[in-house]
Amino acid sequence: MSKPLSSQIRDHFEDLTDPRRRKVTYPLINVVTIAICAVICGADDFVAIAEYGNKKRAWLAKFLDLRDGIPSHDRFNAILGALNPAEFEKCLLNWITTLHKITGGQVIAIDGKTLRRSFDAASSKAAIHMVSAWATMNQISLGQVTVDAKSNEITAIPKLLEILEISGSLTTIDAMGCQVEIAQKIIDSKADYVLAVKGNQPTLHQGIVNFFNDHLDDDFARTRVRRHETAERSRARDESRYYFLCPVPDDLPDRKRWPGLKAIGIALCNSHHGGRDHTDVRYYILSRYVSGKRFGGAVRSHWSIENQLHWQLDVTFQEDQSRLRKKNADKNFSIMRRTALSLLKNEKTAKVGVKNKRLTAAWDEDYLEKVLFGT
């Protein structure tokens, strides 16, 4: 590559504020670089990060000034606990997007996740809940915010939207985020929304239910409709999905409250598994009258934040087992996990899963350089 690896790393962290006020022994660039490399390679706590740094010191010295050695696990804990999470996340996202450009117009899924073992009974602190944004096509974590202990996702999602660049995207949120203020935030960001509708918006929900119950009876003979169907077969499960999208009717109750509302949709899933038939029905509002295929793709893509992000964080990165609570250590470690996952998913030469990519990066320094720098 045209720039030395050391320069490439420094470029990504130019705007990161060093929180230390006393004499600095370990350069901040060393701390954050060793930490993110360690997390990519399997480290799940600060002790493991320090041990990784010591074992890989010769390789790290290729692009870091390690004349003062490797920090202890307490130093890693203290420094990463004091970093500003918003600044740190911005720097790491800059790293990812330098290597892997975010595709315009894609589906961006927003959803929440609880770090289940992050509660602290001694101090009566509840488990940490975070709301994340996931670029479904590129499989990149775009940002996250922590839900305040006395609040919920409804107040956290607008804060997340303020720090994201989502213009041109189709942004999907489950029923908790089906709020007028959130819809307006998405429109203000020059994006479009696909919001699931349930009983927390009773008037809107019932109006959509009544509309589709009426028009499904005659297969939409009296109104315009865009539709899409899929069928999936496996040894243990048969599944058929039907998507119908209609322009928002003039007489839909509550329609005037929703900014930019252009269409309403229904997703029907009929499946057979465990010897039984199952039916699932979901309703949506949209600010763009897209094709039936695009609507179906957005609905299905939304669940990738569960399967591709949250599930991987729990199973591969053991996030649910984390007990970190000191200062910003929990938030910044979570940001590093998401960065590591995004980098690993976008490294395409190794035809193995994320778990084995982490092992490969730990064993093979050349492969780790591919993950970090695209070399």
mmCIF file of C-alpha atoms in Angstrom:
data_model
loop_
_atom_site.group_PDB
_atom_site.id
_atom_site.type_symbol
_atom_site.label_atom_id
_atom_site.label_comp_id
_atom_site.label_asym_id
_atom_site.label_seq_id
_atom_site.Cartn_x
_atom_site.Cartn_y
_atom_site.Cartn_z
ATOM 1 C CA MET A 1 0.000 0.000 0.000
ATOM 2 C CA SER A 2 1.156 3.543 -0.621
ATOM 3 C CA LYS A 3 1.371 4.567 3.036
ATOM 4 C CA PRO A 4 3.332 2.721 5.723
ATOM 5 C CA LEU A 5 1.058 0.765 8.054
ATOM 6 C CA SER A 6 2.089 2.992 10.961
ATOM 7 C CA SER A 7 0.839 6.073 9.096
ATOM 8 C CA GLN A 8 -2.409 4.355 8.153
ATOM 9 C CA ILE A 9 -3.113 3.571 11.802
ATOM 10 C CA ARG A 10 -2.263 7.079 13.035
ATOM 11 C CA ASP A 11 -4.502 8.644 10.395
ATOM 12 C CA HIS A 12 -7.569 6.904 11.826
ATOM 13 C CA PHE A 13 -7.000 8.163 15.375
ATOM 14 C CA GLU A 14 -5.975 11.770 14.749
ATOM 15 C CA ASP A 15 -9.191 13.119 16.314
ATOM 16 C CA LEU A 16 -9.196 10.849 19.377
ATOM 17 C CA THR A 17 -8.680 12.820 22.604
ATOM 18 C CA ASP A 18 -6.194 11.352 25.077
ATOM 19 C CA PRO A 19 -8.000 11.450 28.464
ATOM 20 C CA ARG A 20 -4.781 11.317 30.499
ATOM 21 C CA ARG A 21 -3.536 14.498 32.152
ATOM 22 C CA ARG A 22 -0.343 13.255 33.776
ATOM 23 C CA LYS A 23 2.885 12.216 32.047
ATOM 24 C CA VAL A 24 2.073 9.628 29.383
ATOM 25 C CA THR A 25 4.143 6.442 29.266
ATOM 26 C CA TYR A 26 2.236 4.509 26.636
ATOM 27 C CA PRO A 27 1.159 6.379 23.486
ATOM 28 C CA LEU A 28 -2.603 6.306 22.995
ATOM 29 C CA ILE A 29 -2.177 4.934 19.475
ATOM 30 C CA ASN A 30 -0.463 1.885 20.989
ATOM 31 C CA VAL A 31 -3.243 1.255 23.491
ATOM 32 C CA VAL A 32 -6.103 1.373 20.999
ATOM 33 C CA THR A 33 -4.267 -0.521 18.243
ATOM 34 C CA ILE A 34 -3.173 -3.379 20.489
ATOM 35 C CA ALA A 35 -6.662 -3.563 21.956
ATOM 36 C CA ILE A 36 -8.489 -3.797 18.630
ATOM 37 C CA CYS A 37 -5.983 -6.338 17.278
ATOM 38 C CA ALA A 38 -6.407 -8.427 20.422
ATOM 39 C CA VAL A 39 -10.199 -8.357 20.213
ATOM 40 C CA ILE A 40 -10.070 -9.425 16.562
ATOM 41 C CA CYS A 41 -7.850 -12.341 17.589
ATOM 42 C CA GLY A 42 -10.063 -13.570 20.434
ATOM 43 C CA ALA A 43 -9.420 -11.380 23.491
ATOM 44 C CA ASP A 44 -12.569 -10.905 25.576
ATOM 45 C CA ASP A 45 -11.174 -8.949 28.527
ATOM 46 C CA PHE A 46 -8.313 -6.619 29.474
ATOM 47 C CA VAL A 47 -6.100 -9.375 30.868
ATOM 48 C CA ALA A 48 -6.260 -11.129 27.493
ATOM 49 C CA ILE A 49 -5.486 -7.860 25.682
ATOM 50 C CA ALA A 50 -2.324 -7.306 27.752
ATOM 51 C CA GLU A 51 -1.264 -10.932 27.252
ATOM 52 C CA TYR A 52 -1.818 -10.631 23.513
ATOM 53 C CA GLY A 53 0.335 -7.495 23.408
ATOM 54 C CA ASN A 54 3.200 -9.256 25.155
ATOM 55 C CA LYS A 55 3.016 -12.368 22.979
ATOM 56 C CA LYS A 56 2.786 -10.370 19.737
ATOM 57 C CA ARG A 57 5.222 -7.615 20.645
ATOM 58 C CA ALA A 58 7.632 -8.364 17.781
ATOM 59 C CA TRP A 59 4.861 -8.148 15.165
ATOM 60 C CA LEU A 60 3.264 -5.057 16.717
ATOM 61 C CA ALA A 61 6.646 -3.322 16.685
ATOM 62 C CA LYS A 62 6.471 -3.315 12.869
ATOM 63 C CA PHE A 63 4.136 -0.324 13.050
ATOM 64 C CA LEU A 64 4.055 0.849 16.697
ATOM 65 C CA ASP A 65 6.744 2.462 18.851
ATOM 66 C CA LEU A 66 6.993 -0.025 21.718
ATOM 67 C CA ARG A 67 10.181 1.242 23.347
ATOM 68 C CA ASP A 68 8.288 1.630 26.658
ATOM 69 C CA GLY A 69 6.763 -1.835 26.456
ATOM 70 C CA ILE A 70 3.213 -3.129 26.644
ATOM 71 C CA PRO A 71 0.730 -1.650 29.148
ATOM 72 C CA SER A 72 -0.589 -3.832 31.966
ATOM 73 C CA HIS A 73 -4.196 -4.996 31.945
ATOM 74 C CA ASP A 74 -4.967 -2.309 34.561
ATOM 75 C CA ARG A 75 -3.595 0.368 32.225
ATOM 76 C CA PHE A 76 -5.670 -0.893 29.330
ATOM 77 C CA ASN A 77 -8.731 -0.890 31.598
ATOM 78 C CA ALA A 78 -8.094 2.624 32.896
ATOM 79 C CA ILE A 79 -7.317 4.221 29.520
ATOM 80 C CA LEU A 80 -10.103 2.535 27.543
ATOM 81 C CA GLY A 81 -12.472 3.263 30.404
ATOM 82 C CA ALA A 82 -11.688 6.970 30.136
ATOM 83 C CA LEU A 83 -11.948 7.356 26.347
ATOM 84 C CA ASN A 84 -14.905 9.237 24.930
ATOM 85 C CA PRO A 85 -17.037 6.477 23.301
ATOM 86 C CA ALA A 86 -18.432 8.740 20.576
ATOM 87 C CA GLU A 87 -14.944 9.836 19.490
ATOM 88 C CA PHE A 88 -13.582 6.293 19.709
ATOM 89 C CA GLU A 89 -16.413 4.856 17.638
ATOM 90 C CA LYS A 90 -16.021 7.560 14.999
ATOM 91 C CA CYS A 91 -12.329 6.733 14.642
ATOM 92 C CA LEU A 92 -12.961 3.013 14.318
ATOM 93 C CA LEU A 93 -15.777 3.537 11.811
ATOM 94 C CA ASN A 94 -13.397 5.717 9.798
ATOM 95 C CA TRP A 95 -10.963 2.769 9.799
ATOM 96 C CA ILE A 96 -13.631 0.396 8.478
ATOM 97 C CA THR A 97 -15.049 2.732 5.842
ATOM 98 C CA THR A 98 -11.575 3.522 4.506
ATOM 99 C CA LEU A 99 -11.311 -0.176 3.622
ATOM 100 C CA HIS A 100 -14.951 -0.951 2.845
ATOM 101 C CA LYS A 101 -17.114 1.777 1.352
ATOM 102 C CA ILE A 102 -20.696 1.880 2.643
ATOM 103 C CA THR A 103 -23.080 1.061 -0.201
ATOM 104 C CA GLY A 104 -25.573 3.855 -0.790
ATOM 105 C CA GLY A 105 -29.291 3.213 -0.673
ATOM 106 C CA GLN A 106 -29.082 0.001 1.314
ATOM 107 C CA VAL A 107 -31.205 -1.170 4.239
ATOM 108 C CA ILE A 108 -29.994 0.062 7.624
ATOM 109 C CA ALA A 109 -31.490 -1.888 10.514
ATOM 110 C CA ILE A 110 -31.791 -0.342 13.974
ATOM 111 C CA ASP A 111 -32.425 -2.535 16.999
ATOM 112 C CA GLY A 112 -31.589 -2.903 20.681
ATOM 113 C CA LYS A 113 -29.600 -5.502 22.625
ATOM 114 C CA THR A 114 -29.106 -6.109 26.346
ATOM 115 C CA LEU A 115 -25.720 -7.178 27.738
ATOM 116 C CA ARG A 116 -27.290 -9.633 30.154
ATOM 117 C CA ARG A 117 -24.450 -10.153 32.637
ATOM 118 C CA SER A 118 -23.505 -6.476 32.790
ATOM 119 C CA PHE A 119 -25.787 -5.861 35.789
ATOM 120 C CA ASP A 120 -24.151 -5.044 39.104
ATOM 121 C CA ALA A 121 -26.203 -6.160 42.106
ATOM 122 C CA ALA A 122 -23.826 -4.518 44.589
ATOM 123 C CA SER A 123 -24.409 -1.044 43.164
ATOM 124 C CA SER A 124 -27.982 -1.751 41.969
ATOM 125 C CA LYS A 125 -26.990 -1.048 38.352
ATOM 126 C CA ALA A 126 -29.247 -2.616 35.761
ATOM 127 C CA ALA A 127 -27.900 -4.527 32.783
ATOM 128 C CA ILE A 128 -26.657 -2.318 29.948
ATOM 129 C CA HIS A 129 -28.972 -1.964 26.942
ATOM 130 C CA MET A 130 -27.635 -0.623 23.652
ATOM 131 C CA VAL A 131 -29.262 0.406 20.393
ATOM 132 C CA SER A 132 -27.215 -0.288 17.264
ATOM 133 C CA ALA A 133 -27.378 0.514 13.560
ATOM 134 C CA TRP A 134 -26.317 -2.189 11.087
ATOM 135 C CA ALA A 135 -25.624 -1.731 7.370
ATOM 136 C CA THR A 136 -27.196 -4.971 6.194
ATOM 137 C CA MET A 137 -25.552 -5.195 2.764
ATOM 138 C CA ASN A 138 -22.009 -4.368 3.890
ATOM 139 C CA GLN A 139 -22.415 -6.035 7.307
ATOM 140 C CA ILE A 140 -20.871 -3.077 9.098
ATOM 141 C CA SER A 141 -21.853 -1.666 12.476
ATOM 142 C CA LEU A 142 -22.457 2.048 11.894
ATOM 143 C CA GLY A 143 -22.957 3.185 15.482
ATOM 144 C CA GLN A 144 -24.547 2.536 18.828
ATOM 145 C CA VAL A 145 -25.842 4.409 21.861
ATOM 146 C CA THR A 146 -26.445 3.217 25.389
ATOM 147 C CA VAL A 147 -30.005 3.414 26.631
ATOM 148 C CA ASP A 148 -30.196 5.509 29.780
ATOM 149 C CA ALA A 149 -31.113 3.484 32.886
ATOM 150 C CA LYS A 150 -34.256 5.579 33.389
ATOM 151 C CA SER A 151 -35.261 5.599 29.738
ATOM 152 C CA ASN A 152 -35.850 3.196 26.817
ATOM 153 C CA GLU A 153 -35.179 2.727 23.116
ATOM 154 C CA ILE A 154 -37.717 5.411 22.168
ATOM 155 C CA THR A 155 -35.414 8.137 23.491
ATOM 156 C CA ALA A 156 -32.168 6.408 22.464
ATOM 157 C CA ILE A 157 -33.014 5.912 18.769
ATOM 158 C CA PRO A 158 -33.220 9.668 17.963
ATOM 159 C CA LYS A 159 -29.796 10.150 19.592
ATOM 160 C CA LEU A 160 -28.401 7.368 17.417
ATOM 161 C CA LEU A 161 -29.950 8.854 14.282
ATOM 162 C CA GLU A 162 -28.264 12.178 15.035
ATOM 163 C CA ILE A 163 -24.792 10.629 14.750
ATOM 164 C CA LEU A 164 -25.461 8.445 11.692
ATOM 165 C CA GLU A 165 -25.109 9.223 8.002
ATOM 166 C CA ILE A 166 -28.155 7.431 6.580
ATOM 167 C CA SER A 167 -29.144 9.638 3.638
ATOM 168 C CA GLY A 168 -30.591 7.632 0.769
ATOM 169 C CA SER A 169 -31.061 4.511 2.879
ATOM 170 C CA LEU A 170 -34.148 2.516 3.789
ATOM 171 C CA THR A 171 -34.101 2.472 7.589
ATOM 172 C CA THR A 172 -35.950 -0.327 9.373
ATOM 173 C CA ILE A 173 -37.004 -0.333 13.035
ATOM 174 C CA ASP A 174 -39.248 -2.699 14.981
ATOM 175 C CA ALA A 175 -42.509 -1.644 16.638
ATOM 176 C CA MET A 176 -40.831 -0.038 19.676
ATOM 177 C CA GLY A 177 -39.403 2.597 17.325
ATOM 178 C CA CYS A 178 -42.672 3.261 15.526
ATOM 179 C CA GLN A 179 -42.941 6.833 16.815
ATOM 180 C CA VAL A 180 -43.799 10.064 15.001
ATOM 181 C CA GLU A 181 -40.636 11.789 16.246
ATOM 182 C CA ILE A 182 -38.429 8.948 15.024
ATOM 183 C CA ALA A 183 -40.120 8.917 11.612
ATOM 184 C CA GLN A 184 -39.491 12.668 11.366
ATOM 185 C CA LYS A 185 -35.803 12.211 12.286
ATOM 186 C CA ILE A 186 -35.381 9.708 9.469
ATOM 187 C CA ILE A 187 -37.092 11.988 6.950
ATOM 188 C CA ASP A 188 -34.957 14.923 8.138
ATOM 189 C CA SER A 189 -31.878 12.763 7.481
ATOM 190 C CA LYS A 190 -32.964 12.440 3.820
ATOM 191 C CA ALA A 191 -33.673 8.733 4.289
ATOM 192 C CA ASP A 192 -36.838 6.626 4.183
ATOM 193 C CA TYR A 193 -38.370 4.435 6.863
ATOM 194 C CA VAL A 194 -39.938 1.002 7.146
ATOM 195 C CA LEU A 195 -41.499 0.867 10.618
ATOM 196 C CA ALA A 196 -43.222 -2.169 12.092
ATOM 197 C CA VAL A 197 -46.638 -1.336 13.542
ATOM 198 C CA LYS A 198 -48.156 -3.071 16.572
ATOM 199 C CA GLY A 199 -50.512 -2.261 19.418
ATOM 200 C CA ASN A 200 -48.363 0.549 20.818
ATOM 201 C CA GLN A 201 -49.933 2.623 18.007
ATOM 202 C CA PRO A 202 -53.487 1.254 18.431
ATOM 203 C CA THR A 203 -55.400 3.543 16.062
ATOM 204 C CA LEU A 204 -52.881 3.211 13.232
ATOM 205 C CA HIS A 205 -52.493 -0.532 13.811
ATOM 206 C CA GLN A 206 -56.216 -1.253 13.747
ATOM 207 C CA GLY A 207 -56.695 0.861 10.639
ATOM 208 C CA ILE A 208 -54.002 -1.113 8.782
ATOM 209 C CA VAL A 209 -55.409 -4.439 10.002
ATOM 210 C CA ASN A 210 -58.912 -3.493 8.809
ATOM 211 C CA PHE A 211 -57.598 -2.350 5.420
ATOM 212 C CA PHE A 212 -55.735 -5.566 4.671
ATOM 213 C CA ASN A 213 -58.482 -7.817 6.040
ATOM 214 C CA ASP A 214 -60.849 -6.124 3.604
ATOM 215 C CA HIS A 215 -58.614 -6.263 0.532
ATOM 216 C CA LEU A 216 -57.135 -9.708 1.053
ATOM 217 C CA ASP A 217 -60.666 -11.097 0.634
ATOM 218 C CA ASP A 218 -60.776 -10.181 -3.072
ATOM 219 C CA ASP A 219 -57.020 -10.296 -3.722
ATOM 220 C CA PHE A 220 -56.745 -6.492 -3.894
ATOM 221 C CA ALA A 221 -59.180 -6.139 -6.815
ATOM 222 C CA ARG A 222 -60.223 -2.657 -5.616
ATOM 223 C CA THR A 223 -56.835 -1.074 -4.921
ATOM 224 C CA ARG A 224 -53.319 -0.876 -6.258
ATOM 225 C CA VAL A 225 -50.890 -3.391 -4.788
ATOM 226 C CA ARG A 226 -47.284 -4.445 -5.219
ATOM 227 C CA ARG A 227 -46.509 -7.984 -4.166
ATOM 228 C CA HIS A 228 -43.670 -10.431 -3.690
ATOM 229 C CA GLU A 229 -43.551 -14.108 -2.729
ATOM 230 C CA THR A 230 -40.759 -16.405 -1.559
ATOM 231 C CA ALA A 231 -40.643 -20.096 -0.701
ATOM 232 C CA GLU A 232 -37.940 -21.884 1.250
ATOM 233 C CA ARG A 233 -37.661 -25.603 1.731
ATOM 234 C CA SER A 234 -35.448 -27.532 4.111
ATOM 235 C CA ARG A 235 -35.497 -30.972 5.686
ATOM 236 C CA ALA A 236 -37.123 -29.736 8.883
ATOM 237 C CA ARG A 237 -38.993 -26.611 7.768
ATOM 238 C CA ASP A 238 -41.124 -25.387 4.875
ATOM 239 C CA GLU A 239 -41.755 -21.657 4.737
ATOM 240 C CA SER A 240 -43.710 -19.420 2.381
ATOM 241 C CA ARG A 241 -43.697 -15.626 2.674
ATOM 242 C CA TYR A 242 -46.109 -13.177 1.040
ATOM 243 C CA TYR A 243 -45.554 -9.412 0.945
ATOM 244 C CA PHE A 244 -48.217 -6.891 -0.104
ATOM 245 C CA LEU A 245 -47.647 -3.131 -0.318
ATOM 246 C CA CYS A 246 -50.358 -0.548 -1.025
ATOM 247 C CA PRO A 247 -50.404 3.250 -1.303
ATOM 248 C CA VAL A 248 -51.592 4.720 1.964
ATOM 249 C CA PRO A 249 -55.412 5.027 1.773
ATOM 250 C CA ASP A 250 -56.917 8.490 2.199
ATOM 251 C CA ASP A 251 -59.157 7.315 5.019
ATOM 252 C CA LEU A 252 -56.478 5.497 7.051
ATOM 253 C CA PRO A 253 -56.973 6.545 10.691
ATOM 254 C CA ASP A 254 -54.089 8.553 12.140
ATOM 255 C CA ARG A 255 -52.338 8.952 8.759
ATOM 256 C CA LYS A 256 -51.916 12.724 9.047
ATOM 257 C CA ARG A 257 -49.659 12.425 12.102
ATOM 258 C CA TRP A 258 -46.993 10.442 10.235
ATOM 259 C CA PRO A 259 -44.468 12.512 8.258
ATOM 260 C CA GLY A 260 -43.853 11.382 4.713
ATOM 261 C CA LEU A 261 -46.178 8.379 4.953
ATOM 262 C CA LYS A 262 -46.615 6.899 1.467
ATOM 263 C CA ALA A 263 -47.475 3.209 1.848
ATOM 264 C CA ILE A 264 -48.642 0.486 4.192
ATOM 265 C CA GLY A 265 -47.578 -3.137 4.025
ATOM 266 C CA ILE A 266 -48.284 -6.601 5.336
ATOM 267 C CA ALA A 267 -45.901 -9.565 5.588
ATOM 268 C CA LEU A 268 -47.446 -13.036 5.909
ATOM 269 C CA CYS A 269 -45.336 -16.065 6.795
ATOM 270 C CA ASN A 270 -46.781 -19.574 6.604
ATOM 271 C CA SER A 271 -44.470 -22.285 7.875
ATOM 272 C CA HIS A 272 -44.578 -25.941 8.785
ATOM 273 C CA HIS A 273 -42.151 -27.294 11.352
ATOM 274 C CA GLY A 274 -42.319 -29.568 14.346
ATOM 275 C CA GLY A 275 -45.297 -31.279 12.770
ATOM 276 C CA ARG A 276 -47.432 -28.148 13.015
ATOM 277 C CA ASP A 277 -48.508 -25.244 10.800
ATOM 278 C CA HIS A 278 -47.639 -21.710 11.917
ATOM 279 C CA THR A 279 -48.755 -18.308 10.638
ATOM 280 C CA ASP A 280 -47.127 -14.977 11.422
ATOM 281 C CA VAL A 281 -48.567 -11.610 10.323
ATOM 282 C CA ARG A 282 -46.738 -8.276 10.577
ATOM 283 C CA TYR A 283 -47.772 -4.771 9.511
ATOM 284 C CA TYR A 284 -45.641 -1.826 8.364
ATOM 285 C CA ILE A 285 -45.715 1.826 7.364
ATOM 286 C CA LEU A 286 -43.296 3.207 4.777
ATOM 287 C CA SER A 287 -42.273 6.636 3.578
ATOM 288 C CA ARG A 288 -41.606 5.308 0.060
ATOM 289 C CA TYR A 289 -43.827 3.213 -2.205
ATOM 290 C CA VAL A 290 -41.149 0.690 -3.156
ATOM 291 C CA SER A 291 -41.508 -2.492 -5.181
ATOM 292 C CA GLY A 292 -42.880 -5.603 -3.530
ATOM 293 C CA LYS A 293 -39.464 -7.254 -3.775
ATOM 294 C CA ARG A 294 -37.762 -4.248 -2.176
ATOM 295 C CA PHE A 295 -40.325 -4.238 0.631
ATOM 296 C CA GLY A 296 -39.877 -7.952 1.256
ATOM 297 C CA GLY A 297 -36.107 -7.562 1.172
ATOM 298 C CA ALA A 298 -36.224 -4.744 3.730
ATOM 299 C CA VAL A 299 -38.398 -6.796 6.082
ATOM 300 C CA ARG A 300 -36.094 -9.812 5.840
ATOM 301 C CA SER A 301 -32.937 -7.703 5.998
ATOM 302 C CA HIS A 302 -34.020 -6.185 9.295
ATOM 303 C CA TRP A 303 -33.560 -9.530 11.019
ATOM 304 C CA SER A 304 -29.921 -9.659 9.920
ATOM 305 C CA ILE A 305 -29.114 -7.327 12.810
ATOM 306 C CA GLU A 306 -30.182 -10.195 15.088
ATOM 307 C CA ASN A 307 -28.536 -13.000 13.119
ATOM 308 C CA GLN A 308 -25.416 -11.255 11.806
ATOM 309 C CA LEU A 309 -24.682 -8.807 14.630
ATOM 310 C CA HIS A 310 -26.334 -9.647 17.946
ATOM 311 C CA TRP A 311 -26.078 -13.433 17.631
ATOM 312 C CA GLN A 312 -22.425 -13.238 16.576
ATOM 313 C CA LEU A 313 -21.624 -10.896 19.453
ATOM 314 C CA ASP A 314 -23.168 -13.323 21.937
ATOM 315 C CA VAL A 315 -21.891 -16.607 20.516
ATOM 316 C CA THR A 316 -18.537 -15.686 18.967
ATOM 317 C CA PHE A 317 -17.518 -12.705 21.126
ATOM 318 C CA GLN A 318 -19.243 -13.801 24.371
ATOM 319 C CA GLU A 319 -20.672 -10.317 24.839
ATOM 320 C CA ASP A 320 -23.508 -11.516 27.067
ATOM 321 C CA GLN A 321 -20.921 -12.812 29.563
ATOM 322 C CA SER A 322 -19.125 -9.477 29.913
ATOM 323 C CA ARG A 323 -19.212 -7.926 33.402
ATOM 324 C CA LEU A 324 -17.334 -4.728 32.514
ATOM 325 C CA ARG A 325 -18.877 -1.675 34.219
ATOM 326 C CA LYS A 326 -16.003 0.712 35.043
ATOM 327 C CA LYS A 327 -16.536 4.180 33.529
ATOM 328 C CA ASN A 328 -16.737 3.819 29.721
ATOM 329 C CA ALA A 329 -14.968 0.458 29.563
ATOM 330 C CA ASP A 330 -18.177 -1.442 28.791
ATOM 331 C CA LYS A 331 -19.197 0.903 25.970
ATOM 332 C CA ASN A 332 -15.740 1.053 24.407
ATOM 333 C CA PHE A 333 -15.225 -2.706 24.596
ATOM 334 C CA SER A 334 -18.598 -3.169 22.925
ATOM 335 C CA ILE A 335 -17.528 -0.757 20.175
ATOM 336 C CA MET A 336 -14.332 -2.784 19.664
ATOM 337 C CA ARG A 337 -16.311 -6.026 19.381
ATOM 338 C CA ARG A 338 -18.554 -4.518 16.712
ATOM 339 C CA THR A 339 -15.558 -3.110 14.848
ATOM 340 C CA ALA A 340 -13.779 -6.457 14.973
ATOM 341 C CA LEU A 341 -16.894 -8.250 13.723
ATOM 342 C CA SER A 342 -17.326 -5.777 10.846
ATOM 343 C CA LEU A 343 -13.677 -6.103 9.797
ATOM 344 C CA LEU A 344 -13.791 -9.902 9.962
ATOM 345 C CA LYS A 345 -17.047 -10.168 7.991
ATOM 346 C CA ASN A 346 -15.632 -7.964 5.239
ATOM 347 C CA GLU A 347 -12.455 -10.034 4.847
ATOM 348 C CA LYS A 348 -13.519 -12.418 2.084
ATOM 349 C CA THR A 349 -10.444 -14.548 1.314
ATOM 350 C CA ALA A 350 -10.908 -16.954 4.242
ATOM 351 C CA LYS A 351 -13.921 -19.161 3.490
ATOM 352 C CA VAL A 352 -14.727 -19.892 7.144
ATOM 353 C CA GLY A 353 -17.017 -18.453 9.799
ATOM 354 C CA VAL A 354 -16.230 -15.529 12.099
ATOM 355 C CA LYS A 355 -15.096 -17.786 14.949
ATOM 356 C CA ASN A 356 -12.470 -19.434 12.771
ATOM 357 C CA LYS A 357 -11.478 -16.122 11.219
ATOM 358 C CA ARG A 358 -10.619 -14.913 14.743
ATOM 359 C CA LEU A 359 -8.490 -18.016 15.270
ATOM 360 C CA THR A 360 -6.813 -17.580 11.891
ATOM 361 C CA ALA A 361 -6.000 -13.939 12.672
ATOM 362 C CA ALA A 362 -4.452 -15.022 15.987
ATOM 363 C CA TRP A 363 -2.336 -17.699 14.330
ATOM 364 C CA ASP A 364 -1.432 -15.972 11.068
ATOM 365 C CA GLU A 365 -0.111 -12.410 11.200
ATOM 366 C CA ASP A 366 -0.314 -12.051 7.415
ATOM 367 C CA TYR A 367 -4.022 -12.804 7.603
ATOM 368 C CA LEU A 368 -4.476 -10.329 10.436
ATOM 369 C CA GLU A 369 -2.899 -7.649 8.220
ATOM 370 C CA LYS A 370 -5.500 -8.474 5.558
ATOM 371 C CA VAL A 371 -8.261 -7.916 8.116
ATOM 372 C CA LEU A 372 -6.751 -4.654 9.367
ATOM 373 C CA PHE A 373 -5.478 -3.090 6.177
ATOM 374 C CA GLY A 374 -6.974 -4.998 3.246
ATOM 375 C CA THR A 375 -3.482 -6.003 2.123
#
